[in-house]
mmCIF file of C-alpha atoms in Angstrom:
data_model
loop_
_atom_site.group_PDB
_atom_site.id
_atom_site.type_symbol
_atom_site.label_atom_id
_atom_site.label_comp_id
_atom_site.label_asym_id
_atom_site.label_seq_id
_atom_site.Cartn_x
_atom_site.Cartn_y
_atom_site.Cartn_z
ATOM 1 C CA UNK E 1 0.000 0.000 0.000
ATOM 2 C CA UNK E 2 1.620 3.104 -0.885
ATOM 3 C CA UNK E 3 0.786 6.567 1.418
ATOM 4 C CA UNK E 4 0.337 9.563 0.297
ATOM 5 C CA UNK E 5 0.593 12.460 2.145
ATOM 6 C CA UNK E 6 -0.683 15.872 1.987
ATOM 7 C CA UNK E 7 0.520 19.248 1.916
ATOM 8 C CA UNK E 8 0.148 20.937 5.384
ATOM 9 C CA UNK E 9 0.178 25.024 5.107
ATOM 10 C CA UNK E 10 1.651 25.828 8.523
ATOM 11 C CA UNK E 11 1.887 30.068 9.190
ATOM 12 C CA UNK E 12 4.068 30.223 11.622
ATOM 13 C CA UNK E 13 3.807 34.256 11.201
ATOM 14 C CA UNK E 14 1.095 36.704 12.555
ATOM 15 C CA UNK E 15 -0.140 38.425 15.025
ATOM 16 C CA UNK E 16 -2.373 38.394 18.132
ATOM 17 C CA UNK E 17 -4.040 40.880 19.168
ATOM 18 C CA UNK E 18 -5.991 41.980 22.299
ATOM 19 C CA UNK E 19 -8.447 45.907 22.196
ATOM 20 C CA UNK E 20 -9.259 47.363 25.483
ATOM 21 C CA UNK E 21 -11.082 50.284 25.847
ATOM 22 C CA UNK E 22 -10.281 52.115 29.750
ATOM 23 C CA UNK E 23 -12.553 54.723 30.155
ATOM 24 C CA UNK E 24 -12.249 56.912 27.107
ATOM 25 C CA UNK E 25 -9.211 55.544 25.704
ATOM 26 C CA UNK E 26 -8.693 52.187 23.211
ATOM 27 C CA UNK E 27 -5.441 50.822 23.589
ATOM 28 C CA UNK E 28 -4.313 47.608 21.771
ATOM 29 C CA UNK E 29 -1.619 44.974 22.582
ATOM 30 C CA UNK E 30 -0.212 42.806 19.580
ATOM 31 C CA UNK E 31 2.019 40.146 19.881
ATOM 32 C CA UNK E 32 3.892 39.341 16.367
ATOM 33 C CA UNK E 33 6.006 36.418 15.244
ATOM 34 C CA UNK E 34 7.573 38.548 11.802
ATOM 35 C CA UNK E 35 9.627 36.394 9.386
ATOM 36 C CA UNK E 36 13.269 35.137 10.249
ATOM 37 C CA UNK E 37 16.549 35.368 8.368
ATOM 38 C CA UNK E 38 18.732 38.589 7.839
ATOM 39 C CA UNK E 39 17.744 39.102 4.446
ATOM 40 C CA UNK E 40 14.478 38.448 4.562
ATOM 41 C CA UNK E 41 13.567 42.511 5.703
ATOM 42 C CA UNK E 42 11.209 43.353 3.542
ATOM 43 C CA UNK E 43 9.183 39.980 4.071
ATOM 44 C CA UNK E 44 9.703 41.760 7.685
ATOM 45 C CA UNK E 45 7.891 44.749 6.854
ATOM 46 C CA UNK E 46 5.219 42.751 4.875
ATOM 47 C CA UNK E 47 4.137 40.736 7.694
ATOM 48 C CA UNK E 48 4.332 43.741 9.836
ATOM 49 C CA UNK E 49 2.312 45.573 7.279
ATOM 50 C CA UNK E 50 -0.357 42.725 6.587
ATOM 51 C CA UNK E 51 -0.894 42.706 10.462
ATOM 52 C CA UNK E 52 -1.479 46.434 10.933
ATOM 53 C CA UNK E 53 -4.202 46.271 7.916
ATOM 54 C CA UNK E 54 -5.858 43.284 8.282
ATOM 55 C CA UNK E 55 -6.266 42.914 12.331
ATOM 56 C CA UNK E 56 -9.501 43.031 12.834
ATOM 57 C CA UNK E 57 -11.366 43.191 16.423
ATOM 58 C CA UNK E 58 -14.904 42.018 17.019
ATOM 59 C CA UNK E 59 -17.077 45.050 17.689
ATOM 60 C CA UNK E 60 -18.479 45.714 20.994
ATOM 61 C CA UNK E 61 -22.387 45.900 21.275
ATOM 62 C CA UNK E 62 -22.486 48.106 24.345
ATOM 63 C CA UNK E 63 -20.596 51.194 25.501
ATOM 64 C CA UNK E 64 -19.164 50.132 28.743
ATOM 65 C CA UNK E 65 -15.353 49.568 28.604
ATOM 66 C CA UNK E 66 -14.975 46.369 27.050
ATOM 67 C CA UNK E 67 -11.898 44.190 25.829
ATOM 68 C CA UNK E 68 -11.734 42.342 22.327
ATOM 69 C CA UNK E 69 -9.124 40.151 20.599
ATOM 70 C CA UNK E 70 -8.240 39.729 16.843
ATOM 71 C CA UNK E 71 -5.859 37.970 14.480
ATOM 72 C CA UNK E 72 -4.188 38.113 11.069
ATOM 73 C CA UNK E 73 -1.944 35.280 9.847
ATOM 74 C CA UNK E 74 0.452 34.480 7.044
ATOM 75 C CA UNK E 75 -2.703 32.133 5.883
ATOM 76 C CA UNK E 76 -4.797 34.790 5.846
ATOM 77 C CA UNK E 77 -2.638 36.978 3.720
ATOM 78 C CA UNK E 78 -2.198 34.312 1.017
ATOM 79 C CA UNK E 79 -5.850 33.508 1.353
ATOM 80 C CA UNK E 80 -6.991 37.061 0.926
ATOM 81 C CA UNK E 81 -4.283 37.774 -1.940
ATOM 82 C CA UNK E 82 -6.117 35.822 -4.586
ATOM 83 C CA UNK E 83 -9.584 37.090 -4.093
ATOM 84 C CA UNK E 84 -10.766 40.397 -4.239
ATOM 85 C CA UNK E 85 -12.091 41.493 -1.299
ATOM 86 C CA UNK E 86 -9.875 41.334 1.669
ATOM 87 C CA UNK E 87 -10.647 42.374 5.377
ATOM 88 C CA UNK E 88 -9.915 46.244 5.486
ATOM 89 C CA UNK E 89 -9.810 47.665 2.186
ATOM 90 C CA UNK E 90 -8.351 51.739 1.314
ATOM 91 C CA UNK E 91 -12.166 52.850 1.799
ATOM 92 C CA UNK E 92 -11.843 51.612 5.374
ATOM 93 C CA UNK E 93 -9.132 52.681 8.667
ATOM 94 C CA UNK E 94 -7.867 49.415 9.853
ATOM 95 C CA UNK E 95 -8.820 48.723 13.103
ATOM 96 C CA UNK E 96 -5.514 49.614 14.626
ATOM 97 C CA UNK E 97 -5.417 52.897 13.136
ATOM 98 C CA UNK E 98 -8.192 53.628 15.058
ATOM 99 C CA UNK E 99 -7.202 52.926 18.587
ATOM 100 C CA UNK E 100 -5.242 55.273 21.229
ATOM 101 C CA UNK E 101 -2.150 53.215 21.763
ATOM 102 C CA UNK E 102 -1.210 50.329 19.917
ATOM 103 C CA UNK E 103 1.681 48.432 21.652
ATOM 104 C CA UNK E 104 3.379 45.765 19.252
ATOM 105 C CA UNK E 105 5.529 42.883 20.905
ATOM 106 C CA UNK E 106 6.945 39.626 20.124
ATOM 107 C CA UNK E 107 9.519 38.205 17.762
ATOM 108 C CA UNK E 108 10.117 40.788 14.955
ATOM 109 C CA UNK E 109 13.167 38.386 13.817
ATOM 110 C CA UNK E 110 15.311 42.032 13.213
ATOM 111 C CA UNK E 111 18.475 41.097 13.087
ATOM 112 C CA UNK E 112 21.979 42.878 13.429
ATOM 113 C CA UNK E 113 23.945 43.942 9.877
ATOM 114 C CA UNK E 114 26.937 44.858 8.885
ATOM 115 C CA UNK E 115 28.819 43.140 11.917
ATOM 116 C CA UNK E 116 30.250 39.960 12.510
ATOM 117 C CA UNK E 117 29.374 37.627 15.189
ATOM 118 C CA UNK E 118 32.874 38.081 17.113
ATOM 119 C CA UNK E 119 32.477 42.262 16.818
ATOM 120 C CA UNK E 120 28.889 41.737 17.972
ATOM 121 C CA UNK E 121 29.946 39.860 20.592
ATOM 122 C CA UNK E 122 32.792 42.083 21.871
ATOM 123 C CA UNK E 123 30.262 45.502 21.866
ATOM 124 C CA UNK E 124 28.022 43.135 24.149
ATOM 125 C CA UNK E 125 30.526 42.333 26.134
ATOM 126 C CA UNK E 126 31.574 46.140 26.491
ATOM 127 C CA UNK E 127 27.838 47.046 26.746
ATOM 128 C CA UNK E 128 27.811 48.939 24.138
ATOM 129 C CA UNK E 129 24.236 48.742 22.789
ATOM 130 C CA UNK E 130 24.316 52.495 21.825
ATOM 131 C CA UNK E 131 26.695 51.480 18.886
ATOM 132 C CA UNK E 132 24.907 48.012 18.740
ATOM 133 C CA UNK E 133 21.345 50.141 18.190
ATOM 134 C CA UNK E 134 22.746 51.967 14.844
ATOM 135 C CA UNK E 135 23.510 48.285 13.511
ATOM 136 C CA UNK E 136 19.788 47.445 13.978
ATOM 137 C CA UNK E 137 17.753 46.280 11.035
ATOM 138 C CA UNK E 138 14.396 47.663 13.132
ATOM 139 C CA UNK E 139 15.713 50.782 13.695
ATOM 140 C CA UNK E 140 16.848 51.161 10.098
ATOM 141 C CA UNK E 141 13.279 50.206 8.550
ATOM 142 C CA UNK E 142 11.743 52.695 11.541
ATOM 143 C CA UNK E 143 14.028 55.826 10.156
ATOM 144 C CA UNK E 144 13.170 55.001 6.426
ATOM 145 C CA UNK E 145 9.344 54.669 6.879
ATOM 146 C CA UNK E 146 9.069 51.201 6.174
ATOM 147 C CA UNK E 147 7.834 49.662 9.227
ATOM 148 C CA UNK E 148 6.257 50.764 12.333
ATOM 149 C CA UNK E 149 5.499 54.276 11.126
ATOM 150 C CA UNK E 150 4.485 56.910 13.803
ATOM 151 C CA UNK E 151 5.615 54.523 16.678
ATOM 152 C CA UNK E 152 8.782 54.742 18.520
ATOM 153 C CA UNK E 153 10.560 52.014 20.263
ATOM 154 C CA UNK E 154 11.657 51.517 23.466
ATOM 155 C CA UNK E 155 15.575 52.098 25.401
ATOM 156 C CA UNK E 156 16.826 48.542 25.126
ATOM 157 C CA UNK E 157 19.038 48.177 28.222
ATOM 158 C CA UNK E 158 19.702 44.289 27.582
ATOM 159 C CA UNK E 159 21.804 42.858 24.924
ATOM 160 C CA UNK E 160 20.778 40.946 21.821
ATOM 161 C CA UNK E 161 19.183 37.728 22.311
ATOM 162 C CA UNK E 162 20.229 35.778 19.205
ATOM 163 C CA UNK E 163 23.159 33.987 17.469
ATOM 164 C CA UNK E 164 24.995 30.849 19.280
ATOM 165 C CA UNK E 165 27.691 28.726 18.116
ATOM 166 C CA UNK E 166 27.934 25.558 19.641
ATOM 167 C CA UNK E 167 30.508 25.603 22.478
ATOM 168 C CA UNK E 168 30.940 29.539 22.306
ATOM 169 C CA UNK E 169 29.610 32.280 24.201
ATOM 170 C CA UNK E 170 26.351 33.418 22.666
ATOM 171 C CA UNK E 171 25.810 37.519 22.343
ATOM 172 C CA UNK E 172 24.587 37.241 25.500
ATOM 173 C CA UNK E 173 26.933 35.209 27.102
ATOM 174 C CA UNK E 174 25.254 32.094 27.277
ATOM 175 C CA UNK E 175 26.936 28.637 25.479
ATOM 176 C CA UNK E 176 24.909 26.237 23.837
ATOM 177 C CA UNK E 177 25.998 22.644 24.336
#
């Protein structure tokens, strides 16, 4: 007997979202898993862009502070690319353009360029994020418009997370065995 198997379309990018309104103000959280790899920025800023458009809350039936979540997935993106109506089109605000604060979290997968893993690793061990911050693919996109636009991000005070070698010291000092 001979199996076959199917194709399984896993997104393993997105974003989560959670609308609360506190009195008179509507502020949203988003978590976001962005795509991975160095050069994959723009797919970045795509995912990060087909997030911000298409999230789309469930609206509330009463005017009492309420809460509300939302999603929008890789799946939905290549779902919605092929047809022609999609979830928030130009004639409509996206539903995070219309809220107070929008707080965005999660793995952006932003990586360092323009550095090695051994110069990386010696600014780290100096501390010296403030140099570490201008090699920043985020921070880059942010300046030229691309991603993130009309947000600022946070002071990061803690060094970057990614890239171990087996038996080394990791960026932040850890070794994987």
């Amino acid at each position: 007997m001979k199996e076959t198997l199917t194709p399984l379309l896993l997104a393993t990018q997105g974003g989560v979202g959670l609308r609360i309104k506190v009195y008179d103000r509507t502020i949203c959280f988003v978590n976001c898993h962005l795509a991975a790899h160095l050069e994959a920025v723009n797919r970045k800023n795509a995912d990060y862009d087909h997030i911000y458009r298409n999230m789309v809350f469930s609206r509330s039936t009463s005017t009492l502070n309420y809460a509300s979540a939302g999603v929008s997935t890789a799946v939905n993106m290549m779902k919605t690319s092929n047809t022609t109506t999609t979830l928030n089109t130009e004639e409509t605000k996206p539903d995070l353009a219309e809220v107070d604060m929008a707080i965005f979290f999660g793995d952006f997968n932003y990586r360092l360029f323009g550095i090695s893993y051994d110069e990386a690793r010696d600014f780290v061990s100096q501390r010296c994020f403030d140099w570490l911050r201008e090699k920043d693919q985020l921070r880059a996109e942010m300046k030229a418009g691309k991603v993130f636009q009309g947000m600022r991000e946070a002071i990061i005070r803690f060094p970057p997370t990614y890239k171990f070698e087996r038996h080394r010291p990791g960026l932040a000092g850890t070794v994987l065995r």
